[in-house]
Amino acid sequence: MRITSLFRLPTLATAARVSAAALIVAGSLIAVVPDADARVGGGKSMGSRGARTWSAPAPTPTSPSAQTMQRSAAQPGATATNPGMAAPGRQGGFFNRPGFMGGLMGGLLGAGLFGLLMGGGFFSGLGSLAGILGLILQVALIFIVVRLAMRWFASRNAPAAAQGPQPDAPLARDMLGGGSAPASSGAATGRSGFASRPRGRPLQLQGADFDAFERKLGEVQEAYSRDDRAALSQLMTPEMLGYVGEELDGYARDGLQNRLSDVKLLQGDLSEAWSEDGRDFATVAMRYQLKDTVFERATGRLVQGDPDRLESVVEFWTFTRPANGGEWTVSAIQQGG
């Protein structure tokens, strides 16, 4: 008597379908790995600097270069310049939702459609899912290792001026000498190819202005950590509030909270200050330290970061106010280098 086995060896076509499904599901799982940079702005460059939005800020001792804008309401021909629009990767809709369920369901749907196209039925692409769990874990592990390696090489290649130890220094006025600072008049060329030609009238800043910049650096980080939209609306322009609000919404949907603490300015200096169209603008380079962690809201489990490690960040922050005076608000954040 011939005994028919319950376990059949997969044909070549079946193996191909299973492998494709495994890669799709693995990709969906990998996509939920948190970004390496959390904090305000997520390590990106966004906002507006008036007529100088697409010009590189003038270099300073704190940061000899700056990343060009990645997202701005002033971006010509942009597809997502409206702060009210969803940020890339966080559009609405169930299968576009961030987090585990959005990514996994999208991957499972893709696997099912692949199986249907291969002639094995909608659910054939999900066959032997348990048997390919090892493959999924291997692909995810490789992705994480590669990402860590890329970050290590990037840190090794960072400019010494931005990475090397520097003494603590008050912001701008002491580094430039005196209680006021003139606007930078030197031209520079941004990485995007836009010429950095100074526009608007030079603006004189006082010591109280630099005190305000340093104070608002901490206030923005604290309000962001508390998800305090009311406080952020007093500290940022509506455009920046829209971008930051999308980040906070994304954390909330994922059940996460980005906690920022122990913010301290280490060094800062003025890049540019000018007036245009009835508003004052000031761009300052700041090197500061903070503790940057991400926790699960429900359980308090640490998801990203080290609560005992201080991170060093170099960024250009642009502040604006009415030309007749008033409170400075953050209109742009750009990554330094």
mmCIF file of C-alpha atoms in Angstrom:
data_model
loop_
_atom_site.group_PDB
_atom_site.id
_atom_site.type_symbol
_atom_site.label_atom_id
_atom_site.label_comp_id
_atom_site.label_asym_id
_atom_site.label_seq_id
_atom_site.Cartn_x
_atom_site.Cartn_y
_atom_site.Cartn_z
ATOM 1 C CA MET A 1 0.000 0.000 0.000
ATOM 2 C CA ARG A 2 1.365 3.382 -0.963
ATOM 3 C CA ILE A 3 1.067 6.031 1.639
ATOM 4 C CA THR A 4 0.418 9.523 0.253
ATOM 5 C CA SER A 5 2.440 12.119 2.097
ATOM 6 C CA LEU A 6 0.676 15.164 3.509
ATOM 7 C CA PHE A 7 3.785 17.248 2.759
ATOM 8 C CA ARG A 8 4.440 17.859 -0.927
ATOM 9 C CA LEU A 9 7.698 19.178 -2.275
ATOM 10 C CA PRO A 10 7.063 22.599 -3.810
ATOM 11 C CA THR A 11 7.430 23.007 -7.523
ATOM 12 C CA LEU A 12 9.727 25.658 -8.943
ATOM 13 C CA ALA A 13 6.792 28.001 -9.636
ATOM 14 C CA THR A 14 5.443 27.551 -6.107
ATOM 15 C CA ALA A 15 8.863 28.256 -4.622
ATOM 16 C CA ALA A 16 9.127 31.436 -6.661
ATOM 17 C CA ARG A 17 5.728 32.614 -5.445
ATOM 18 C CA VAL A 18 6.605 31.878 -1.817
ATOM 19 C CA SER A 19 9.944 33.671 -2.118
ATOM 20 C CA ALA A 20 8.279 36.739 -3.599
ATOM 21 C CA ALA A 21 5.710 36.783 -0.812
ATOM 22 C CA ALA A 22 8.489 36.454 1.761
ATOM 23 C CA LEU A 23 10.376 39.407 0.365
ATOM 24 C CA ILE A 24 7.250 41.576 0.249
ATOM 25 C CA VAL A 25 6.276 40.752 3.827
ATOM 26 C CA ALA A 26 9.877 41.207 4.965
ATOM 27 C CA GLY A 27 9.968 44.603 3.326
ATOM 28 C CA SER A 28 6.771 45.589 5.090
ATOM 29 C CA LEU A 29 8.182 44.564 8.457
ATOM 30 C CA ILE A 30 11.456 46.350 7.825
ATOM 31 C CA ALA A 31 9.595 49.542 6.975
ATOM 32 C CA VAL A 32 8.411 49.911 10.565
ATOM 33 C CA VAL A 33 11.949 50.179 11.975
ATOM 34 C CA PRO A 34 12.029 53.654 13.600
ATOM 35 C CA ASP A 35 14.064 56.413 11.959
ATOM 36 C CA ALA A 36 17.520 56.858 13.422
ATOM 37 C CA ASP A 37 16.911 60.583 14.044
ATOM 38 C CA ALA A 38 13.876 61.425 16.123
ATOM 39 C CA ARG A 39 13.791 64.913 17.757
ATOM 40 C CA VAL A 40 12.069 68.003 16.333
ATOM 41 C CA GLY A 41 12.168 67.856 12.546
ATOM 42 C CA GLY A 42 13.246 64.230 12.466
ATOM 43 C CA GLY A 43 16.772 65.143 11.350
ATOM 44 C CA LYS A 44 15.465 66.780 8.156
ATOM 45 C CA SER A 45 15.602 70.335 6.810
ATOM 46 C CA MET A 46 12.264 72.119 6.544
ATOM 47 C CA GLY A 47 10.596 75.501 6.733
ATOM 48 C CA SER A 48 11.093 78.870 5.055
ATOM 49 C CA ARG A 49 13.677 81.665 5.243
ATOM 50 C CA GLY A 50 11.881 84.248 3.177
ATOM 51 C CA ALA A 51 13.691 85.104 -0.056
ATOM 52 C CA ARG A 52 16.721 83.101 1.138
ATOM 53 C CA THR A 53 14.894 79.795 1.547
ATOM 54 C CA TRP A 54 16.813 78.124 -1.298
ATOM 55 C CA SER A 55 20.138 79.808 -0.553
ATOM 56 C CA ALA A 56 22.583 78.086 1.760
ATOM 57 C CA PRO A 57 23.048 79.923 5.079
ATOM 58 C CA ALA A 58 26.428 81.606 5.447
ATOM 59 C CA PRO A 59 29.013 79.266 7.055
ATOM 60 C CA THR A 60 30.000 79.815 10.679
ATOM 61 C CA PRO A 61 32.619 78.381 13.064
ATOM 62 C CA THR A 62 29.877 76.240 14.589
ATOM 63 C CA SER A 63 28.831 74.755 11.236
ATOM 64 C CA PRO A 64 30.766 75.343 7.987
ATOM 65 C CA SER A 65 27.936 73.977 5.837
ATOM 66 C CA ALA A 66 24.184 73.406 5.882
ATOM 67 C CA GLN A 67 21.817 70.950 4.258
ATOM 68 C CA THR A 68 19.508 72.573 1.703
ATOM 69 C CA MET A 69 15.777 72.608 2.333
ATOM 70 C CA GLN A 70 13.968 69.326 1.818
ATOM 71 C CA ARG A 71 10.477 70.637 2.439
ATOM 72 C CA SER A 72 9.165 74.185 2.283
ATOM 73 C CA ALA A 73 6.069 76.142 1.366
ATOM 74 C CA ALA A 74 8.360 78.236 -0.840
ATOM 75 C CA GLN A 75 9.641 75.240 -2.844
ATOM 76 C CA PRO A 76 9.011 75.726 -6.575
ATOM 77 C CA GLY A 77 7.233 72.824 -8.239
ATOM 78 C CA ALA A 78 6.919 70.864 -4.999
ATOM 79 C CA THR A 79 4.407 68.082 -4.572
ATOM 80 C CA ALA A 80 4.020 68.490 -0.815
ATOM 81 C CA THR A 81 4.605 72.118 0.123
ATOM 82 C CA ASN A 82 1.349 72.623 2.011
ATOM 83 C CA PRO A 83 1.989 72.101 5.748
ATOM 84 C CA GLY A 84 -1.516 70.707 6.051
ATOM 85 C CA MET A 85 -0.719 67.882 3.651
ATOM 86 C CA ALA A 86 0.507 64.564 4.926
ATOM 87 C CA ALA A 87 4.255 64.151 5.116
ATOM 88 C CA PRO A 88 5.912 61.620 2.771
ATOM 89 C CA GLY A 89 5.330 58.117 4.069
ATOM 90 C CA ARG A 90 2.400 59.181 6.254
ATOM 91 C CA GLN A 91 -0.437 59.698 3.792
ATOM 92 C CA GLY A 92 -3.956 58.809 4.829
ATOM 93 C CA GLY A 93 -5.722 55.538 4.085
ATOM 94 C CA PHE A 94 -5.569 52.198 5.866
ATOM 95 C CA PHE A 95 -2.884 50.573 3.738
ATOM 96 C CA ASN A 96 -0.720 53.699 3.847
ATOM 97 C CA ARG A 97 -0.854 54.014 7.595
ATOM 98 C CA PRO A 98 2.512 53.907 9.367
ATOM 99 C CA GLY A 99 3.246 51.254 11.903
ATOM 100 C CA PHE A 100 2.922 47.500 12.029
ATOM 101 C CA MET A 101 -0.643 47.071 10.807
ATOM 102 C CA GLY A 102 -0.339 49.447 7.869
ATOM 103 C CA GLY A 103 2.926 47.962 6.608
ATOM 104 C CA LEU A 104 1.999 44.343 7.245
ATOM 105 C CA MET A 105 -1.414 44.550 5.610
ATOM 106 C CA GLY A 106 0.097 46.279 2.599
ATOM 107 C CA GLY A 107 2.680 43.514 2.312
ATOM 108 C CA LEU A 108 0.110 40.756 2.678
ATOM 109 C CA LEU A 109 -2.089 42.344 0.037
ATOM 110 C CA GLY A 110 0.891 42.576 -2.308
ATOM 111 C CA ALA A 111 1.738 38.935 -1.710
ATOM 112 C CA GLY A 112 -1.841 37.875 -2.408
ATOM 113 C CA LEU A 113 -2.021 39.827 -5.651
ATOM 114 C CA PHE A 114 1.288 38.345 -6.742
ATOM 115 C CA GLY A 115 -0.047 34.866 -6.140
ATOM 116 C CA LEU A 116 -3.190 35.677 -8.099
ATOM 117 C CA LEU A 117 -1.166 36.901 -11.072
ATOM 118 C CA MET A 118 0.953 33.741 -11.001
ATOM 119 C CA GLY A 119 -2.174 31.629 -11.351
ATOM 120 C CA GLY A 120 -2.218 30.126 -7.874
ATOM 121 C CA GLY A 121 -5.131 32.022 -6.368
ATOM 122 C CA PHE A 122 -5.237 35.088 -4.198
ATOM 123 C CA PHE A 123 -3.933 33.360 -1.052
ATOM 124 C CA SER A 124 -1.306 31.203 -2.709
ATOM 125 C CA GLY A 125 1.311 33.930 -2.315
ATOM 126 C CA LEU A 126 1.025 33.494 1.445
ATOM 127 C CA GLY A 127 1.695 29.758 1.459
ATOM 128 C CA SER A 128 4.276 28.330 3.822
ATOM 129 C CA LEU A 129 4.530 31.639 5.659
ATOM 130 C CA ALA A 130 5.660 29.914 8.842
ATOM 131 C CA GLY A 131 8.352 28.082 6.919
ATOM 132 C CA ILE A 132 9.837 31.307 5.615
ATOM 133 C CA LEU A 133 9.905 33.132 8.936
ATOM 134 C CA GLY A 134 13.640 32.539 9.110
ATOM 135 C CA LEU A 135 14.133 34.251 5.769
ATOM 136 C CA ILE A 136 12.151 37.282 6.942
ATOM 137 C CA LEU A 137 14.254 37.596 10.085
ATOM 138 C CA GLN A 138 17.473 37.270 8.108
ATOM 139 C CA VAL A 139 16.461 40.002 5.660
ATOM 140 C CA ALA A 140 15.446 42.300 8.526
ATOM 141 C CA LEU A 141 18.738 41.651 10.333
ATOM 142 C CA ILE A 142 20.760 42.408 7.192
ATOM 143 C CA PHE A 143 18.848 45.668 6.728
ATOM 144 C CA ILE A 144 19.555 46.780 10.302
ATOM 145 C CA VAL A 145 23.259 45.898 10.077
ATOM 146 C CA VAL A 146 23.652 47.777 6.785
ATOM 147 C CA ARG A 147 21.867 50.821 8.184
ATOM 148 C CA LEU A 148 24.072 50.900 11.277
ATOM 149 C CA ALA A 149 27.174 50.556 9.111
ATOM 150 C CA MET A 150 26.079 53.456 6.890
ATOM 151 C CA ARG A 151 25.530 55.686 9.918
ATOM 152 C CA TRP A 152 28.969 54.728 11.282
ATOM 153 C CA PHE A 153 30.705 55.613 8.026
ATOM 154 C CA ALA A 154 28.755 58.874 7.813
ATOM 155 C CA SER A 155 29.872 59.869 11.310
ATOM 156 C CA ARG A 156 33.479 59.025 10.445
ATOM 157 C CA ASN A 157 33.341 61.259 7.378
ATOM 158 C CA ALA A 158 31.635 64.208 9.103
ATOM 159 C CA PRO A 159 33.634 67.467 9.090
ATOM 160 C CA ALA A 160 36.008 67.733 12.022
ATOM 161 C CA ALA A 161 34.729 71.209 12.765
ATOM 162 C CA ALA A 162 31.267 69.838 13.517
ATOM 163 C CA GLN A 163 32.399 66.696 15.342
ATOM 164 C CA GLY A 164 35.409 67.755 17.323
ATOM 165 C CA PRO A 165 35.135 68.747 20.991
ATOM 166 C CA GLN A 166 34.624 72.460 21.500
ATOM 167 C CA PRO A 167 34.300 74.498 24.674
ATOM 168 C CA ASP A 168 30.916 75.597 25.859
ATOM 169 C CA ALA A 169 30.067 79.078 24.601
ATOM 170 C CA PRO A 170 27.088 81.422 24.861
ATOM 171 C CA LEU A 171 25.212 81.979 21.665
ATOM 172 C CA ALA A 172 26.547 84.419 19.067
ATOM 173 C CA ARG A 173 27.230 87.660 20.893
ATOM 174 C CA ASP A 174 30.354 86.436 22.742
ATOM 175 C CA MET A 175 31.696 84.554 19.720
ATOM 176 C CA LEU A 176 31.230 87.609 17.509
ATOM 177 C CA GLY A 177 32.335 90.040 20.184
ATOM 178 C CA GLY A 178 30.179 92.695 21.811
ATOM 179 C CA GLY A 179 26.492 92.973 22.574
ATOM 180 C CA SER A 180 25.232 93.206 19.011
ATOM 181 C CA ALA A 181 25.964 91.350 15.795
ATOM 182 C CA PRO A 182 25.769 92.513 12.188
ATOM 183 C CA ALA A 183 24.199 90.422 9.487
ATOM 184 C CA SER A 184 26.445 88.300 7.307
ATOM 185 C CA SER A 185 27.083 89.841 3.894
ATOM 186 C CA GLY A 186 29.122 87.083 2.258
ATOM 187 C CA ALA A 187 27.657 85.119 -0.630
ATOM 188 C CA ALA A 188 27.717 81.330 -0.791
ATOM 189 C CA THR A 189 26.505 78.659 -3.147
ATOM 190 C CA GLY A 190 24.081 76.021 -1.870
ATOM 191 C CA ARG A 191 24.385 72.338 -2.675
ATOM 192 C CA SER A 192 21.220 72.572 -4.735
ATOM 193 C CA GLY A 193 22.935 75.004 -7.126
ATOM 194 C CA PHE A 194 20.902 78.043 -6.061
ATOM 195 C CA ALA A 195 23.113 81.098 -5.610
ATOM 196 C CA SER A 196 23.098 82.493 -2.080
ATOM 197 C CA ARG A 197 22.790 86.212 -2.874
ATOM 198 C CA PRO A 198 21.918 88.296 0.192
ATOM 199 C CA ARG A 199 18.457 89.806 -0.108
ATOM 200 C CA GLY A 200 16.742 92.342 2.094
ATOM 201 C CA ARG A 201 18.248 94.890 4.454
ATOM 202 C CA PRO A 202 20.931 93.907 7.012
ATOM 203 C CA LEU A 203 19.603 93.635 10.554
ATOM 204 C CA GLN A 204 21.375 94.461 13.811
ATOM 205 C CA LEU A 205 20.727 92.027 16.668
ATOM 206 C CA GLN A 206 21.106 92.668 20.382
ATOM 207 C CA GLY A 207 22.101 90.436 23.270
ATOM 208 C CA ALA A 208 18.444 89.954 24.204
ATOM 209 C CA ASP A 209 17.805 88.444 20.771
ATOM 210 C CA PHE A 210 20.455 85.768 21.274
ATOM 211 C CA ASP A 211 19.117 85.045 24.749
ATOM 212 C CA ALA A 212 15.701 84.498 23.136
ATOM 213 C CA PHE A 213 17.150 82.096 20.535
ATOM 214 C CA GLU A 214 18.824 79.992 23.224
ATOM 215 C CA ARG A 215 15.699 79.973 25.394
ATOM 216 C CA LYS A 216 13.416 78.989 22.529
ATOM 217 C CA LEU A 217 15.704 76.096 21.571
ATOM 218 C CA GLY A 218 14.855 74.462 24.887
ATOM 219 C CA GLU A 219 11.203 75.523 24.898
ATOM 220 C CA VAL A 220 10.550 73.986 21.472
ATOM 221 C CA GLN A 221 12.146 70.677 22.451
ATOM 222 C CA GLU A 222 10.194 70.539 25.724
ATOM 223 C CA ALA A 223 6.851 71.332 24.077
ATOM 224 C CA TYR A 224 7.520 68.755 21.362
ATOM 225 C CA SER A 225 8.306 66.112 23.987
ATOM 226 C CA ARG A 226 4.983 66.864 25.754
ATOM 227 C CA ASP A 227 3.055 66.952 22.445
ATOM 228 C CA ASP A 228 1.913 70.417 23.513
ATOM 229 C CA ARG A 229 0.458 71.874 20.304
ATOM 230 C CA ALA A 230 -0.729 75.053 22.041
ATOM 231 C CA ALA A 231 2.785 75.873 23.233
ATOM 232 C CA LEU A 232 4.303 75.006 19.852
ATOM 233 C CA SER A 233 1.858 77.359 18.112
ATOM 234 C CA GLN A 234 3.399 80.219 20.112
ATOM 235 C CA LEU A 235 6.956 79.147 19.320
ATOM 236 C CA MET A 236 6.711 78.311 15.585
ATOM 237 C CA THR A 237 5.289 79.700 12.377
ATOM 238 C CA PRO A 238 2.088 78.027 11.112
ATOM 239 C CA GLU A 239 4.118 76.274 8.405
ATOM 240 C CA MET A 240 6.572 74.733 10.876
ATOM 241 C CA LEU A 241 3.729 73.867 13.252
ATOM 242 C CA GLY A 242 2.084 71.941 10.407
ATOM 243 C CA TYR A 243 5.214 69.890 9.711
ATOM 244 C CA VAL A 244 5.906 69.188 13.380
ATOM 245 C CA GLY A 245 2.248 68.364 14.010
ATOM 246 C CA GLU A 246 2.430 65.668 11.320
ATOM 247 C CA GLU A 247 5.437 64.135 13.088
ATOM 248 C CA LEU A 248 3.577 64.085 16.395
ATOM 249 C CA ASP A 249 0.477 62.620 14.728
ATOM 250 C CA GLY A 250 2.624 59.839 13.298
ATOM 251 C CA TYR A 251 4.026 58.961 16.721
ATOM 252 C CA ALA A 252 0.509 58.971 18.188
ATOM 253 C CA ARG A 253 -0.796 56.611 15.495
ATOM 254 C CA ASP A 254 2.098 54.256 16.181
ATOM 255 C CA GLY A 255 1.477 54.426 19.938
ATOM 256 C CA LEU A 256 4.868 56.069 20.525
ATOM 257 C CA GLN A 257 6.206 59.158 22.258
ATOM 258 C CA ASN A 258 9.442 60.993 21.473
ATOM 259 C CA ARG A 259 10.923 62.232 24.750
ATOM 260 C CA LEU A 260 13.588 64.949 24.627
ATOM 261 C CA SER A 261 15.398 66.062 27.758
ATOM 262 C CA ASP A 262 18.564 67.700 29.123
ATOM 263 C CA VAL A 263 18.757 70.136 26.197
ATOM 264 C CA LYS A 264 21.838 72.357 26.489
ATOM 265 C CA LEU A 265 23.358 74.778 24.005
ATOM 266 C CA LEU A 266 27.091 74.138 23.673
ATOM 267 C CA GLN A 267 28.016 76.650 20.986
ATOM 268 C CA GLY A 268 26.228 79.011 18.650
ATOM 269 C CA ASP A 269 26.851 81.903 16.299
ATOM 270 C CA LEU A 270 25.048 84.101 13.811
ATOM 271 C CA SER A 271 24.903 83.094 10.161
ATOM 272 C CA GLU A 272 22.642 85.778 8.675
ATOM 273 C CA ALA A 273 20.214 88.458 9.839
ATOM 274 C CA TRP A 274 18.079 90.623 7.569
ATOM 275 C CA SER A 275 14.705 92.294 7.066
ATOM 276 C CA GLU A 276 12.354 91.859 4.106
ATOM 277 C CA ASP A 277 8.672 92.501 3.388
ATOM 278 C CA GLY A 278 7.941 93.782 6.864
ATOM 279 C CA ARG A 279 9.589 90.891 8.728
ATOM 280 C CA ASP A 280 12.932 90.294 10.439
ATOM 281 C CA PHE A 281 14.832 87.026 9.924
ATOM 282 C CA ALA A 282 17.840 85.599 11.764
ATOM 283 C CA THR A 283 19.569 82.301 11.004
ATOM 284 C CA VAL A 284 21.866 80.968 13.733
ATOM 285 C CA ALA A 285 24.037 77.865 13.805
ATOM 286 C CA MET A 286 23.714 75.929 17.053
ATOM 287 C CA ARG A 287 25.519 72.925 18.436
ATOM 288 C CA TYR A 288 23.572 71.478 21.327
ATOM 289 C CA GLN A 289 23.219 68.265 23.261
ATOM 290 C CA LEU A 290 20.135 66.383 24.407
ATOM 291 C CA LYS A 291 18.791 62.982 25.327
ATOM 292 C CA ASP A 292 16.576 61.688 22.521
ATOM 293 C CA THR A 293 14.456 58.575 23.144
ATOM 294 C CA VAL A 294 11.269 56.981 21.841
ATOM 295 C CA PHE A 295 8.948 54.989 24.134
ATOM 296 C CA GLU A 296 5.734 53.032 23.733
ATOM 297 C CA ARG A 297 2.925 55.092 25.221
ATOM 298 C CA ALA A 298 1.007 52.134 26.652
ATOM 299 C CA THR A 299 3.857 50.162 28.214
ATOM 300 C CA GLY A 300 6.682 52.650 28.614
ATOM 301 C CA ARG A 301 9.006 50.261 26.775
ATOM 302 C CA LEU A 302 12.078 51.880 25.229
ATOM 303 C CA VAL A 303 11.908 51.586 21.427
ATOM 304 C CA GLN A 304 14.777 53.806 20.304
ATOM 305 C CA GLY A 305 17.664 55.730 21.827
ATOM 306 C CA ASP A 306 19.568 55.525 25.108
ATOM 307 C CA PRO A 307 18.095 57.408 28.099
ATOM 308 C CA ASP A 308 21.584 57.716 29.613
ATOM 309 C CA ARG A 309 23.419 59.002 26.529
ATOM 310 C CA LEU A 310 23.696 62.625 25.455
ATOM 311 C CA GLU A 311 23.624 63.195 21.702
ATOM 312 C CA SER A 312 25.282 66.131 19.953
ATOM 313 C CA VAL A 313 23.364 67.923 17.184
ATOM 314 C CA VAL A 314 24.432 70.703 14.804
ATOM 315 C CA GLU A 315 21.601 72.626 13.137
ATOM 316 C CA PHE A 316 20.760 76.002 11.637
ATOM 317 C CA TRP A 317 17.603 77.494 13.146
ATOM 318 C CA THR A 318 15.914 80.459 11.471
ATOM 319 C CA PHE A 319 13.752 82.769 13.573
ATOM 320 C CA THR A 320 11.360 85.447 12.350
ATOM 321 C CA ARG A 321 9.310 88.286 13.860
ATOM 322 C CA PRO A 322 7.433 91.390 12.681
ATOM 323 C CA ALA A 323 9.842 94.133 11.658
ATOM 324 C CA ASN A 324 8.398 96.469 14.296
ATOM 325 C CA GLY A 325 9.350 94.039 17.059
ATOM 326 C CA GLY A 326 7.639 91.189 18.869
ATOM 327 C CA GLU A 327 8.404 87.593 19.748
ATOM 328 C CA TRP A 328 10.757 85.500 17.641
ATOM 329 C CA THR A 329 9.272 82.271 16.264
ATOM 330 C CA VAL A 330 10.993 79.357 14.521
ATOM 331 C CA SER A 331 10.442 79.443 10.752
ATOM 332 C CA ALA A 332 12.989 76.818 9.608
ATOM 333 C CA ILE A 333 15.357 74.113 10.843
ATOM 334 C CA GLN A 334 18.242 72.924 8.662
ATOM 335 C CA GLN A 335 20.795 70.230 9.415
ATOM 336 C CA GLY A 336 24.365 71.462 9.777
ATOM 337 C CA GLY A 337 27.579 69.774 8.835
#
